[in-house]
Amino acid sequence: MDLEIGTQGFKRVDVSLESFLSRISTGKAVLFTGAGFSLNTKNLNGKEPPLAKGLAREIAKLGKMEPSDNLMYVSDYYLSYKSKPDLLNLLKNNFVLNEVSDDHISICSIPWKRSYTTNYDNAIELSNRKNGRNIESLCTDDNPNDYIHIGDICLHINGKIENSTVEHLESNIKLSNSSYISADCFTSSNWFYHFKRDLESCTALVFVGYSLYDLDIQKFLFDNQSIKERTYFITRKDATHEETYFLGKFGHVLAIGVDGFGNLIQDNKSTILDQQHEDYTESLVKYENTFDDINIRDAEVERFILHGDIKKSHIDKAISIAQSIPYLINRNYVQEICDLLISEGNNVALVSELGNGKSIILKSVVANLTKNGIDTFTLEDDGGDYLSDLDVLSKISKRIVVAVDDYDKYIELIKHFDNTKPANINLIITSRTSEHERHRHEFSKFESKFLEISIDILKKDEVEFFTSIIDNIGIWGDIANWSTERKTNHLIRKHHSQLSLILLDLFNSPYIVDKVKKITNVLFSNFKYKDTAFGIALIETVGLEAKSSLISEISLNNEIYDGKLTNNPSFRELFKIENNVASSKSSLFSLSLIKNYFSANYIVEQLLLIARHLNSESGRSYEENRIFKALLKFSFIERLLPEQNRKNNLSKYYENLKISAPWLKTSPHFWVQFGMSRLPYKDFKKAQDYFDQAYSFAENKNDYHTENIDTQQARLYILQCLDANDPVESMKYFQAADDLLNSLNDDVYKFRQVIKYKDVYINKFFNFSSKQKVAFEHSCKNFRSAVERASKVGKISINDEKTITKVIESLDFIIKDIQVKR
C-alpha cells in the first residue's frame, strides 16, 4: 500500500504506508512533535496555544510594552523588569491544556519508545492520560540516567509549563524568537547523546507538526542513509513546496496533517495491534543458523585476524564441518560449555583478558547450541527493555539459553534473572577479567550460581591450528620458513599460549605495519577523520561497542554521521560500519592502532580533551562513565602510549588531567594512579609524595578503605629495597613492605606484591644477617600458607589463577632453595 504525497508544482513521491505502519507498530519508534502538533487543542483560556509571535504580543501586552513579535526581546525585558508570577500565570493559561482532539489521542495510543517535543504544552502527556497511560514529563535539565530506562518519557527540549514554578522561568523554560530554541541548546545537553542512541535503534523517527523554523534540522539529523530511511515528517496538507522539498532531504514526507495521521492510526489499529505479539522481544533476538556454499577468502581471513570481523555464516560453517581453508580455532571450551549449559543445567561466565577471544567463543557456543536444537537468544539492542524480554521468554515452554556479551553493562539483567529464577532459562555471559572482578561481590550474593571459565590460554592443538591459519594467509614475515613445530613452540614459549600476545606480535610485523601505514597516512590527513578513528579505537580498547552516538561523543565531532567518511575507502579498510556501529570489534587491533599510528603527543592531548568533555557531562551514560574511569587508570594509559619517552608523556598526562577535571586534586584514587606512573621509572621520591597525598585525602573521606594505597605503598618499599645499596637500608624497606602486607586482608592484590620477594631473595638475601634470613624465610612460609587458606575459603577466583600461580612459584622457589643451601 503506497500513498502519493506531494504539493503543487513538483513530482509526487510514493511512501509505503505498509512499511510505515509496520515500523511504528514495534514499540521502538520515536515521536518528535513541533508547534503544528498542538493545533486543535484547547488551553485554560479555551483557545489553541499561541505560536512564538502571538506569545510575544501577549507578553508585551501584559508588561504594558510596545507591541513586538520578537519573543526573545520581549521575554528578556519582561523578566528583567516586570512581575515574574504574572508571566508564569500567563504561560500556564496559554500552555496548560485541558482538551486534546481524538487525533492526538489516537497518535498517542500506540506505544512510542520515547517522545520529544519543542512545545511548552502538555499535549503529549494529556493524550497519554486519555489512553490510560502515565508518561514522565521531563526537561533537558533532568538527569537522563534517572529516566532513560523507564520507557514512557516525554522530553520538553524548550521546557514545560505544566507544574512549573517561578524559578523555572529562567532555567527550564526557554523563551526565544522561535518556538524552538537554538539547536545548540539541545545538542550540548546531556540528552543529545541519548537522542543519537534513539536514532540508531529506533524503527522509525516520526516528526509531527514540525516546521522548518523550529530548528536547524541539520544539527541533529545527519547524512546517513540508514537514519533517512527510518525518518518520517507528518506535515500539514497545504505544506509549501519549499517545506516539503527541504524536509525530503532528510526523510519521507507525508503531507496529511495531524488529523490525517490520527485517522491513519485509527483505521489501522487492528493491524498495528496484530503486530504486538505476546512473545515479541525487543533486545533479546533469537539466533538462526545460516549457511552458504561460498568458501571464505584469504582477504576475509586476514580481516578476521586483524579486526575480529567474521560473517555469522562462517562461524556456523566452522562449527559444523571441517575447514578446508583454516580460519577459526574451534576452541576446546566450546563443547565443554555447551555440555555445562544443557546437560548439566548450569549458568556460565566466560572471562578473559583483553583480546583473548571470549566474544568469538560466545558466538561459537551460540551457533553450536542452535545447531543442536536449543533456542538461543543474544542481547542485541541495549536500548530495549531486556528485563521484560526475559520475562517473556520465561513463559515459553521450552529450554532456552540467553547469551550476553560484556555482561557488566547489563548487571540489572543478571539481578533480574536471579530474582525471578526462570526455570527454563540458562545464562551464558562474558566479561573482561577486571570488570568481572569488580562485580564479584554482587555475584557472591546471588542464589543463581555461575560456573566461571577463564579462556585466556590456548591448548597446544589450538596453537597448532592457529599456526596453520597464518601459514595459509602468509603473514609470518621472516620466520615463514620455520617448521610448524618450531612456530608452534615459539608461540607457546614467547607468548605463553595467549592469543592476545600472539596477535599483538602479528600487528607489529613489518607486513601489517606497512599496510596500515599506507591507510592511515591518507585518512589522517583530514584532522576530523583522524579524531574519529582515534575515538573508535579508544572505545573498542575500553571494550565497548562503537556505536555512532558514542563515537561522536568521544571524537568530539559528528563526522561519523557523514557519508563522506563512512564511504571513504581508507576508513573502510580500518573499520566496518553497519547499522550505525563501527563493528571491527577488535580491541587488540584498536590498541595497536593507537599505539603505533598516533604520536604520543597526539594521544596525550586527545585523551585530555576527551577527559575534559566527559568531566563536564553531569549525566554521563554507562559507556561515557566507563571510558572516563579508564582515562583515570594508570595501567590503561600506560598501555596506550608508545614506549619511547613514555615516562615524560605519563607525567604530562597526569599533570594536566587534574586541570581537565579539577575535582581529581582531592581524590585519593587519582594520586595513587599518579604515584603508580612514577614507579616503573624509579622516581621513588615523587611516587612517595603522591602516595602521601592519597593517604592525606583518604583521611577526610568517610568509609574510604586504603587497601589500594597500601598495596602500592608496599610495592614502592620493595622496589626501594631492591634499589638500595646499603644492606641495612634495603632490609628496612623490605621490613616496612612485609609489615604492611601482613596487615592487609588476604586477596590477589596483596599477594601480587609478594611475587617480587623472589627478586629480593636473589639480589639481597645473602647480605641479610642470620636473624633477618630466618625472618625472611618465616615470612615466605606464612604467605605460602595464607595463599592456600585464601584459595580454600574462596577468596581466590578463577581470574586470579595466573597471578596466584606466579606467587606460589616465587615462594616455592625461595623456600626450596633455602632448604637446599642450608
JSON list of C-alpha atoms in Angstrom, two decimals, residues 190-294:
[
{"chain": "A", "resi": 190, "resn": "ASN", "atom": "CA", "xyz": [23.14, 15.62, 28.35]},
{"chain": "A", "resi": 191, "resn": "TRP", "atom": "CA", "xyz": [20.12, 14.30, 26.46]},
{"chain": "A", "resi": 192, "resn": "PHE", "atom": "CA", "xyz": [21.60, 14.68, 22.99]},
{"chain": "A", "resi": 193, "resn": "TYR", "atom": "CA", "xyz": [23.73, 11.54, 23.33]},
{"chain": "A", "resi": 194, "resn": "HIS", "atom": "CA", "xyz": [20.61, 9.55, 24.20]},
{"chain": "A", "resi": 195, "resn": "PHE", "atom": "CA", "xyz": [18.73, 11.10, 21.28]},
{"chain": "A", "resi": 196, "resn": "LYS", "atom": "CA", "xyz": [21.52, 9.88, 18.98]},
{"chain": "A", "resi": 197, "resn": "ARG", "atom": "CA", "xyz": [21.19, 6.45, 20.59]},
{"chain": "A", "resi": 198, "resn": "ASP", "atom": "CA", "xyz": [17.49, 6.55, 19.77]},
{"chain": "A", "resi": 199, "resn": "LEU", "atom": "CA", "xyz": [18.30, 7.39, 16.14]},
{"chain": "A", "resi": 200, "resn": "GLU", "atom": "CA", "xyz": [20.44, 4.26, 15.95]},
{"chain": "A", "resi": 201, "resn": "SER", "atom": "CA", "xyz": [17.97, 1.83, 17.47]},
{"chain": "A", "resi": 202, "resn": "CYS", "atom": "CA", "xyz": [14.51, 3.15, 16.62]},
{"chain": "A", "resi": 203, "resn": "THR", "atom": "CA", "xyz": [12.47, 1.53, 13.87]},
{"chain": "A", "resi": 204, "resn": "ALA", "atom": "CA", "xyz": [11.08, 4.95, 12.90]},
{"chain": "A", "resi": 205, "resn": "LEU", "atom": "CA", "xyz": [11.64, 8.61, 13.84]},
{"chain": "A", "resi": 206, "resn": "VAL", "atom": "CA", "xyz": [8.34, 10.43, 13.26]},
{"chain": "A", "resi": 207, "resn": "PHE", "atom": "CA", "xyz": [8.14, 14.24, 13.28]},
{"chain": "A", "resi": 208, "resn": "VAL", "atom": "CA", "xyz": [4.60, 15.59, 13.63]},
{"chain": "A", "resi": 209, "resn": "GLY", "atom": "CA", "xyz": [3.74, 19.27, 13.14]},
{"chain": "A", "resi": 210, "resn": "TYR", "atom": "CA", "xyz": [7.38, 20.08, 12.64]},
{"chain": "A", "resi": 211, "resn": "SER", "atom": "CA", "xyz": [8.20, 23.38, 10.96]},
{"chain": "A", "resi": 212, "resn": "LEU", "atom": "CA", "xyz": [11.30, 24.41, 9.06]},
{"chain": "A", "resi": 213, "resn": "TYR", "atom": "CA", "xyz": [11.54, 27.26, 11.53]},
{"chain": "A", "resi": 214, "resn": "ASP", "atom": "CA", "xyz": [11.51, 25.02, 14.57]},
{"chain": "A", "resi": 215, "resn": "LEU", "atom": "CA", "xyz": [15.17, 24.05, 14.36]},
{"chain": "A", "resi": 216, "resn": "ASP", "atom": "CA", "xyz": [18.13, 23.82, 12.05]},
{"chain": "A", "resi": 217, "resn": "ILE", "atom": "CA", "xyz": [17.44, 20.14, 11.42]},
{"chain": "A", "resi": 218, "resn": "GLN", "atom": "CA", "xyz": [20.91, 19.52, 10.05]},
{"chain": "A", "resi": 219, "resn": "LYS", "atom": "CA", "xyz": [22.25, 19.95, 13.58]},
{"chain": "A", "resi": 220, "resn": "PHE", "atom": "CA", "xyz": [20.95, 16.54, 14.57]},
{"chain": "A", "resi": 221, "resn": "LEU", "atom": "CA", "xyz": [19.77, 14.64, 11.50]},
{"chain": "A", "resi": 222, "resn": "PHE", "atom": "CA", "xyz": [22.85, 13.50, 9.72]},
{"chain": "A", "resi": 223, "resn": "ASP", "atom": "CA", "xyz": [23.97, 12.48, 6.26]},
{"chain": "A", "resi": 224, "resn": "ASN", "atom": "CA", "xyz": [23.21, 8.87, 7.00]},
{"chain": "A", "resi": 225, "resn": "GLN", "atom": "CA", "xyz": [21.10, 6.73, 4.68]},
{"chain": "A", "resi": 226, "resn": "SER", "atom": "CA", "xyz": [20.08, 4.34, 7.45]},
{"chain": "A", "resi": 227, "resn": "ILE", "atom": "CA", "xyz": [18.58, 7.19, 9.50]},
{"chain": "A", "resi": 228, "resn": "LYS", "atom": "CA", "xyz": [16.95, 8.81, 6.45]},
{"chain": "A", "resi": 229, "resn": "GLU", "atom": "CA", "xyz": [15.14, 5.57, 5.55]},
{"chain": "A", "resi": 230, "resn": "ARG", "atom": "CA", "xyz": [13.54, 5.48, 9.02]},
{"chain": "A", "resi": 231, "resn": "THR", "atom": "CA", "xyz": [12.63, 9.19, 9.28]},
{"chain": "A", "resi": 232, "resn": "TYR", "atom": "CA", "xyz": [9.10, 10.49, 8.51]},
{"chain": "A", "resi": 233, "resn": "PHE", "atom": "CA", "xyz": [7.70, 14.02, 8.56]},
{"chain": "A", "resi": 234, "resn": "ILE", "atom": "CA", "xyz": [3.94, 14.47, 9.08]},
{"chain": "A", "resi": 235, "resn": "THR", "atom": "CA", "xyz": [3.27, 17.97, 7.75]},
{"chain": "A", "resi": 236, "resn": "ARG", "atom": "CA", "xyz": [0.08, 19.93, 7.13]},
{"chain": "A", "resi": 237, "resn": "LYS", "atom": "CA", "xyz": [-1.88, 19.13, 3.99]},
{"chain": "A", "resi": 238, "resn": "ASP", "atom": "CA", "xyz": [-1.15, 22.50, 2.42]},
{"chain": "A", "resi": 239, "resn": "ALA", "atom": "CA", "xyz": [2.60, 22.42, 3.13]},
{"chain": "A", "resi": 240, "resn": "THR", "atom": "CA", "xyz": [4.57, 24.51, 0.65]},
{"chain": "A", "resi": 241, "resn": "HIS", "atom": "CA", "xyz": [6.93, 23.17, -1.97]},
{"chain": "A", "resi": 242, "resn": "GLU", "atom": "CA", "xyz": [9.83, 24.77, -0.08]},
{"chain": "A", "resi": 243, "resn": "GLU", "atom": "CA", "xyz": [8.97, 22.99, 3.18]},
{"chain": "A", "resi": 244, "resn": "THR", "atom": "CA", "xyz": [8.42, 19.52, 1.75]},
{"chain": "A", "resi": 245, "resn": "TYR", "atom": "CA", "xyz": [11.40, 19.78, -0.60]},
{"chain": "A", "resi": 246, "resn": "PHE", "atom": "CA", "xyz": [13.78, 20.61, 2.22]},
{"chain": "A", "resi": 247, "resn": "LEU", "atom": "CA", "xyz": [12.38, 18.04, 4.64]},
{"chain": "A", "resi": 248, "resn": "GLY", "atom": "CA", "xyz": [12.52, 15.42, 1.86]},
{"chain": "A", "resi": 249, "resn": "LYS", "atom": "CA", "xyz": [16.29, 15.62, 2.01]},
{"chain": "A", "resi": 250, "resn": "PHE", "atom": "CA", "xyz": [16.15, 14.06, 5.47]},
{"chain": "A", "resi": 251, "resn": "GLY", "atom": "CA", "xyz": [13.35, 11.51, 5.18]},
{"chain": "A", "resi": 252, "resn": "HIS", "atom": "CA", "xyz": [9.89, 10.67, 3.88]},
{"chain": "A", "resi": 253, "resn": "VAL", "atom": "CA", "xyz": [7.27, 13.44, 3.82]},
{"chain": "A", "resi": 254, "resn": "LEU", "atom": "CA", "xyz": [3.58, 12.71, 4.44]},
{"chain": "A", "resi": 255, "resn": "ALA", "atom": "CA", "xyz": [1.56, 15.91, 3.95]},
{"chain": "A", "resi": 256, "resn": "ILE", "atom": "CA", "xyz": [-1.54, 14.55, 5.71]},
{"chain": "A", "resi": 257, "resn": "GLY", "atom": "CA", "xyz": [-1.67, 16.72, 8.83]},
{"chain": "A", "resi": 258, "resn": "VAL", "atom": "CA", "xyz": [-2.22, 15.70, 12.44]},
{"chain": "A", "resi": 259, "resn": "ASP", "atom": "CA", "xyz": [-5.79, 14.69, 11.65]},
{"chain": "A", "resi": 260, "resn": "GLY", "atom": "CA", "xyz": [-4.68, 12.52, 8.71]},
{"chain": "A", "resi": 261, "resn": "PHE", "atom": "CA", "xyz": [-2.07, 10.81, 10.89]},
{"chain": "A", "resi": 262, "resn": "GLY", "atom": "CA", "xyz": [-4.59, 10.23, 13.65]},
{"chain": "A", "resi": 263, "resn": "ASN", "atom": "CA", "xyz": [-7.08, 8.74, 11.19]},
{"chain": "A", "resi": 264, "resn": "LEU", "atom": "CA", "xyz": [-4.37, 6.56, 9.64]},
{"chain": "A", "resi": 265, "resn": "ILE", "atom": "CA", "xyz": [-3.56, 5.04, 13.03]},
{"chain": "A", "resi": 266, "resn": "GLN", "atom": "CA", "xyz": [-7.22, 4.65, 13.96]},
{"chain": "A", "resi": 267, "resn": "ASP", "atom": "CA", "xyz": [-8.09, 2.96, 10.64]},
{"chain": "A", "resi": 268, "resn": "ASN", "atom": "CA", "xyz": [-5.20, 0.51, 11.02]},
{"chain": "A", "resi": 269, "resn": "LYS", "atom": "CA", "xyz": [-5.38, -0.06, 14.79]},
{"chain": "A", "resi": 270, "resn": "SER", "atom": "CA", "xyz": [-6.12, -3.77, 14.37]},
{"chain": "A", "resi": 271, "resn": "THR", "atom": "CA", "xyz": [-3.13, -4.20, 12.02]},
{"chain": "A", "resi": 272, "resn": "ILE", "atom": "CA", "xyz": [-0.86, -2.39, 14.47]},
{"chain": "A", "resi": 273, "resn": "LEU", "atom": "CA", "xyz": [-2.10, -4.43, 17.43]},
{"chain": "A", "resi": 274, "resn": "ASP", "atom": "CA", "xyz": [-1.74, -7.69, 15.50]},
{"chain": "A", "resi": 275, "resn": "GLN", "atom": "CA", "xyz": [1.99, -6.99, 15.25]},
{"chain": "A", "resi": 276, "resn": "GLN", "atom": "CA", "xyz": [2.26, -6.61, 19.03]},
{"chain": "A", "resi": 277, "resn": "HIS", "atom": "CA", "xyz": [2.80, -10.33, 19.57]},
{"chain": "A", "resi": 278, "resn": "GLU", "atom": "CA", "xyz": [2.71, -11.61, 23.11]},
{"chain": "A", "resi": 279, "resn": "ASP", "atom": "CA", "xyz": [6.12, -13.27, 22.71]},
{"chain": "A", "resi": 280, "resn": "TYR", "atom": "CA", "xyz": [7.73, -10.28, 20.97]},
{"chain": "A", "resi": 281, "resn": "THR", "atom": "CA", "xyz": [11.12, -9.32, 22.39]},
{"chain": "A", "resi": 282, "resn": "GLU", "atom": "CA", "xyz": [12.92, -6.03, 21.86]},
{"chain": "A", "resi": 283, "resn": "SER", "atom": "CA", "xyz": [16.51, -6.69, 22.86]},
{"chain": "A", "resi": 284, "resn": "LEU", "atom": "CA", "xyz": [16.87, -10.46, 23.06]},
{"chain": "A", "resi": 285, "resn": "VAL", "atom": "CA", "xyz": [16.99, -11.76, 19.50]},
{"chain": "A", "resi": 286, "resn": "LYS", "atom": "CA", "xyz": [16.65, -15.42, 18.56]},
{"chain": "A", "resi": 287, "resn": "TYR", "atom": "CA", "xyz": [19.72, -16.80, 16.79]},
{"chain": "A", "resi": 288, "resn": "GLU", "atom": "CA", "xyz": [19.22, -18.61, 13.49]},
{"chain": "A", "resi": 289, "resn": "ASN", "atom": "CA", "xyz": [21.94, -20.66, 11.79]},
{"chain": "A", "resi": 290, "resn": "THR", "atom": "CA", "xyz": [22.82, -19.56, 8.27]},
{"chain": "A", "resi": 291, "resn": "PHE", "atom": "CA", "xyz": [24.89, -21.47, 5.76]},
{"chain": "A", "resi": 292, "resn": "ASP", "atom": "CA", "xyz": [26.26, -20.69, 2.33]},
{"chain": "A", "resi": 293, "resn": "ASP", "atom": "CA", "xyz": [28.39, -22.70, -0.06]},
{"chain": "A", "resi": 294, "resn": "ILE", "atom": "CA", "xyz": [30.94, -19.95, -0.61]}
]
